[in-house]
PDB file of C-alpha atoms in Angstrom:
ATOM      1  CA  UNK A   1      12.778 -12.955  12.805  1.00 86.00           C
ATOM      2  CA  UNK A   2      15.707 -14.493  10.860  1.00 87.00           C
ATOM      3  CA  UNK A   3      15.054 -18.226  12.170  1.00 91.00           C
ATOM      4  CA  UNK A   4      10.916 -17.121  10.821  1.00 93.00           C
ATOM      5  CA  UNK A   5      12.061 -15.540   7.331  1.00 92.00           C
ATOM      6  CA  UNK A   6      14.048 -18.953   6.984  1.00 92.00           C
ATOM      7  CA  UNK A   7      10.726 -20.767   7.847  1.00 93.00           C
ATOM      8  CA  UNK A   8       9.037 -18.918   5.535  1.00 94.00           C
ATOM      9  CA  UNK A   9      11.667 -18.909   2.608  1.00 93.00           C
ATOM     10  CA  UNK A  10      12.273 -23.316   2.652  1.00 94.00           C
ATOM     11  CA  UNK A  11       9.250 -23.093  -0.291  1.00 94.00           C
ATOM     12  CA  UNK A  12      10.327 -19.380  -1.623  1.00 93.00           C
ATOM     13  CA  UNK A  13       7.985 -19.823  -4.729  1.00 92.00           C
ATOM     14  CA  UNK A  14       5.333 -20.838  -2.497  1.00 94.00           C
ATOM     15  CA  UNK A  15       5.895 -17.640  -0.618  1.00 96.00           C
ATOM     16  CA  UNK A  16       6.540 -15.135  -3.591  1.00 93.00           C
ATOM     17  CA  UNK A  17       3.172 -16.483  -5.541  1.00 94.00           C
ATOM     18  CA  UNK A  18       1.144 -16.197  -2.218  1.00 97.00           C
ATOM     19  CA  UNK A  19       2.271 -12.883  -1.560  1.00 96.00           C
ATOM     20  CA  UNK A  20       1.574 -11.665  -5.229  1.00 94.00           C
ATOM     21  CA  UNK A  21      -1.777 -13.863  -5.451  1.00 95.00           C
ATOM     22  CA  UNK A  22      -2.936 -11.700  -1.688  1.00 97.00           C
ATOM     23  CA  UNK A  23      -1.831  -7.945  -2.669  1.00 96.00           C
ATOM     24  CA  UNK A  24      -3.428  -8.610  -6.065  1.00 95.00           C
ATOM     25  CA  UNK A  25      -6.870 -10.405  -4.610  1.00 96.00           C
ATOM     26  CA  UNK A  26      -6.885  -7.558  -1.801  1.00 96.00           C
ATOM     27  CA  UNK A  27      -5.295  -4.343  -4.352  1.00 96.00           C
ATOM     28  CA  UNK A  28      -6.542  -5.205  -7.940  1.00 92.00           C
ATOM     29  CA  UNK A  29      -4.996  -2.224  -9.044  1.00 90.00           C
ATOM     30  CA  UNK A  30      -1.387  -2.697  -7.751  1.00 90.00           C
ATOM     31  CA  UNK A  31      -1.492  -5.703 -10.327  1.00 88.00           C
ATOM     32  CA  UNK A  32      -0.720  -2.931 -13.213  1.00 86.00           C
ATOM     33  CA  UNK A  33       2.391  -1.392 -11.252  1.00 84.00           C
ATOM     34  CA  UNK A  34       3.376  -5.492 -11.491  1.00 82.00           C
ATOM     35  CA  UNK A  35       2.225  -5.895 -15.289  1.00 78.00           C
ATOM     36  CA  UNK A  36       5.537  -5.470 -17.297  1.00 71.00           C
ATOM     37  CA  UNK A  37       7.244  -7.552 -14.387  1.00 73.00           C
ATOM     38  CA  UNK A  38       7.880 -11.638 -15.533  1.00 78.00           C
ATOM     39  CA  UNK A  39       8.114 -13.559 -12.605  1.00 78.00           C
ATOM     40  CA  UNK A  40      11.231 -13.735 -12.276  1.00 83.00           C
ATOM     41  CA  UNK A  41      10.946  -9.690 -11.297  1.00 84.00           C
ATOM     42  CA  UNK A  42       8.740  -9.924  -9.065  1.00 84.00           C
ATOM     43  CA  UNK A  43      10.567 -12.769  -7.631  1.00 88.00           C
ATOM     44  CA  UNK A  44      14.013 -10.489  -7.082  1.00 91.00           C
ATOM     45  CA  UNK A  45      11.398  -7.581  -5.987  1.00 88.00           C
ATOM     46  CA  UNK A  46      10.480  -9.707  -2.732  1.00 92.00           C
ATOM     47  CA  UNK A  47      13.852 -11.232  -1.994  1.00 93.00           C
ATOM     48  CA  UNK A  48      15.205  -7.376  -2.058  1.00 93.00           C
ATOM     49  CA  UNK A  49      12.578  -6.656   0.586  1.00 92.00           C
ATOM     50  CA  UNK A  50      13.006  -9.390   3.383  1.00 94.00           C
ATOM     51  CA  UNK A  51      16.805  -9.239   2.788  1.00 93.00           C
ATOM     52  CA  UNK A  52      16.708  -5.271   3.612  1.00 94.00           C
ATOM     53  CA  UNK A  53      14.060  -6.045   6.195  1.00 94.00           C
ATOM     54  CA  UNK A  54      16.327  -8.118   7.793  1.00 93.00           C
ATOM     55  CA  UNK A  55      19.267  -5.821   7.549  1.00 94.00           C
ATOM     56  CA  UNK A  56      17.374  -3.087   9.122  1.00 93.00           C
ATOM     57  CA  UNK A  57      16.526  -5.420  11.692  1.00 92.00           C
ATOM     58  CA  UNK A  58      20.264  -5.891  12.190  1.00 93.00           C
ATOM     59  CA  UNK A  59      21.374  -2.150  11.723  1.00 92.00           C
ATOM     60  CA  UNK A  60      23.490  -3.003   8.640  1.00 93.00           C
ATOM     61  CA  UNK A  61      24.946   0.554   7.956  1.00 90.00           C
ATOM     62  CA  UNK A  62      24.204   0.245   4.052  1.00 93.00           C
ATOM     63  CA  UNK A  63      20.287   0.163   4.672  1.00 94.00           C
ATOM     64  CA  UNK A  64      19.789   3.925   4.650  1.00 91.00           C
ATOM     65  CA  UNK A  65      21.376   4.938   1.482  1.00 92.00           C
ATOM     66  CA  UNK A  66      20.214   1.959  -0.096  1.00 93.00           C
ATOM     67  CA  UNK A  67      16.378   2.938   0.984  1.00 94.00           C
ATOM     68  CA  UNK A  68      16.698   6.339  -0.165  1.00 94.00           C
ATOM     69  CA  UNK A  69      17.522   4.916  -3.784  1.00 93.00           C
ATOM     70  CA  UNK A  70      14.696   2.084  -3.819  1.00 94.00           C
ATOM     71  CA  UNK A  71      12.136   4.928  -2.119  1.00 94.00           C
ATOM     72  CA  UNK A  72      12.673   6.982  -5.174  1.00 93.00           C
ATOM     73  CA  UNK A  73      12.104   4.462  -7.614  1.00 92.00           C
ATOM     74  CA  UNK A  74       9.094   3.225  -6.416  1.00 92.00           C
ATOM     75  CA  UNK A  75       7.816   7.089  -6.196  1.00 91.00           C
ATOM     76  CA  UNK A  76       9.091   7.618  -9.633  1.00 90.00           C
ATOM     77  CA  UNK A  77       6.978   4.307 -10.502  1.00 88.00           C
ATOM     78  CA  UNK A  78       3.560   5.472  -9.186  1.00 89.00           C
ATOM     79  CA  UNK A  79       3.809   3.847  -5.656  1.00 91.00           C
ATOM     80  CA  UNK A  80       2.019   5.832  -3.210  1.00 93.00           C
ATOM     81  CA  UNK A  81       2.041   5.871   0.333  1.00 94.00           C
ATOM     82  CA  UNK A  82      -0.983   3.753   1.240  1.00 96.00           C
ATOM     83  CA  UNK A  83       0.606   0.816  -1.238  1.00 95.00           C
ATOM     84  CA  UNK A  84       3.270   0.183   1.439  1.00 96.00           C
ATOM     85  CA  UNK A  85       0.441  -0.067   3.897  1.00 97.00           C
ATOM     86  CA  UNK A  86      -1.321  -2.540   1.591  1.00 97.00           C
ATOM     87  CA  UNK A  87       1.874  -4.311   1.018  1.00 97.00           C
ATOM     88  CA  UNK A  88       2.640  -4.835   4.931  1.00 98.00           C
ATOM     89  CA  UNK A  89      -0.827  -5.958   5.691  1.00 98.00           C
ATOM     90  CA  UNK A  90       0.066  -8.348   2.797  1.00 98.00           C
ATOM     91  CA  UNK A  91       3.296  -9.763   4.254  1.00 98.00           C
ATOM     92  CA  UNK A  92       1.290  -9.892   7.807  1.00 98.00           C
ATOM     93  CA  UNK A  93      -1.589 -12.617   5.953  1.00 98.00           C
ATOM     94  CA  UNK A  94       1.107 -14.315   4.239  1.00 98.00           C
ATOM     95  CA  UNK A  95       3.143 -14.777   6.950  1.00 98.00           C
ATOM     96  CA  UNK A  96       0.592 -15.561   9.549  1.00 98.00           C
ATOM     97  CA  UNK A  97      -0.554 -18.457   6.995  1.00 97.00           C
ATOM     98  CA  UNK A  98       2.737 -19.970   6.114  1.00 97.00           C
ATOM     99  CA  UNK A  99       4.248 -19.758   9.477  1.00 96.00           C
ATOM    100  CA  UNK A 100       0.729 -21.316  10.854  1.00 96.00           C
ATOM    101  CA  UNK A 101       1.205 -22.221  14.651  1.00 96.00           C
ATOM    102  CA  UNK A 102       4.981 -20.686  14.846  1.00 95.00           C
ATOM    103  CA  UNK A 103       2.905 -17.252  13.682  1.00 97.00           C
ATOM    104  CA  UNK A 104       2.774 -15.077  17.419  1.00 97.00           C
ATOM    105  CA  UNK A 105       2.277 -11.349  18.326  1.00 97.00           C
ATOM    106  CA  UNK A 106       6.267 -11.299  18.740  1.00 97.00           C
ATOM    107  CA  UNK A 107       6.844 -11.905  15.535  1.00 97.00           C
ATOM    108  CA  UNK A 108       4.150  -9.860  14.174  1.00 98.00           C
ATOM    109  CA  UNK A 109       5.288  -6.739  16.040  1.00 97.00           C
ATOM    110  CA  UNK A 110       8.937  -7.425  14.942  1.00 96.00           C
ATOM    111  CA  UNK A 111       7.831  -7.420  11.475  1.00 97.00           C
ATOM    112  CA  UNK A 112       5.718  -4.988  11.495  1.00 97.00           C
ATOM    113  CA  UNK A 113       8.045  -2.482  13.125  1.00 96.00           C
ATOM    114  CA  UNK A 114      10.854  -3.151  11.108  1.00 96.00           C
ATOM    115  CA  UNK A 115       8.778  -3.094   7.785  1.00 97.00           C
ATOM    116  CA  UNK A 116       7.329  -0.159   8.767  1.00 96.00           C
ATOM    117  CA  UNK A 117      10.673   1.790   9.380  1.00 95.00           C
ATOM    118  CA  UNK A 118      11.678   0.164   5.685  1.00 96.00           C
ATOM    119  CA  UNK A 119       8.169   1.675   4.596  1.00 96.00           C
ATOM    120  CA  UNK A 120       9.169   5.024   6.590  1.00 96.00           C
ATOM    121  CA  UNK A 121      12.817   5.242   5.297  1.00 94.00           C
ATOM    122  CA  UNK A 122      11.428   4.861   1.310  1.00 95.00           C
ATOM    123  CA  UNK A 123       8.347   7.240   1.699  1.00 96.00           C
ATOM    124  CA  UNK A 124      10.540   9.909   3.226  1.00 94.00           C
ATOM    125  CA  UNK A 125      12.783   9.673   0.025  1.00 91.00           C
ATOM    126  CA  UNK A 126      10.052   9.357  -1.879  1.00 86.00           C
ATOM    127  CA  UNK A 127       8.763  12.602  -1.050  1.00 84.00           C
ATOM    128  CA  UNK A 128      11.886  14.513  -1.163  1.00 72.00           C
ATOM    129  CA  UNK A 129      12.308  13.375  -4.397  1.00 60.00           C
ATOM    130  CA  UNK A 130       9.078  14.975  -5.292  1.00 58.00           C
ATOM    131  CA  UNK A 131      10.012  18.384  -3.976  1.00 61.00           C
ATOM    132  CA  UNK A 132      12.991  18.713  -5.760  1.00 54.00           C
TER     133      UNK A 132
END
């Protein structure tokens, strides 16, 4: 995954305004959670997310905490569950495209299973955010 993510990240505006430009075309109405964003937000937003993806992947011991503070933001902000569904699929396209014939099921299943314990860590804070 890291040597991939480093693939991916040699044209990082390319990346960030594909990503944005797919979970927009696919999510119109994720755009508004984005609107008071600049770029340069949004830009931070997705470098947060592969650098904790790839911390997780590592078993960095700060992950967890740091999770449970980012999962209740983004419930606090309106994010519901099914958005970090639509923002995996999202990172699967993008990737798949960039990464063109380097793109394999490996590397999709690593992704997706370490995304989706990112996705898994936030909701879960999230929610016990809400019952309090």
């Amino acid at each position: 995954m890291t040597e991939n993510l480093e693939a991916l990240t040699r044209d990082e505006s390319g990346l960030i305004q594909r990503v944005y430009e797919d979970l927009f075309e696919h999510h119109t109405s994720v755009a508004e959670l984005f609107a008071l964003h600049r770029r340069a937000v949004r830009t931070d937003m997705l470098r947060e997310v592969l650098a904790i993806a790839v911390a997780q992947a590592e078993g960095d011991s700060w992950v967890d905490e740091y999770l449970d503070s980012l999962g209740f933001k983004h419930s606090a902000s309106g994010v519901t569950p099914e958005m970090y569904d639509w923002f995996v699929e999202c990172l699967m396209r993008v990737f798949a495209e960039i990464s063109g014939p380097q793109w394999c099921s490996e590397l999709e299943e690593g992704w997706r299973d370490v995304l989706g314990q990112v996705s898994a860590a936030m909701l879960a804070a999230g929610a016990g955010a809400a019952e309090s």
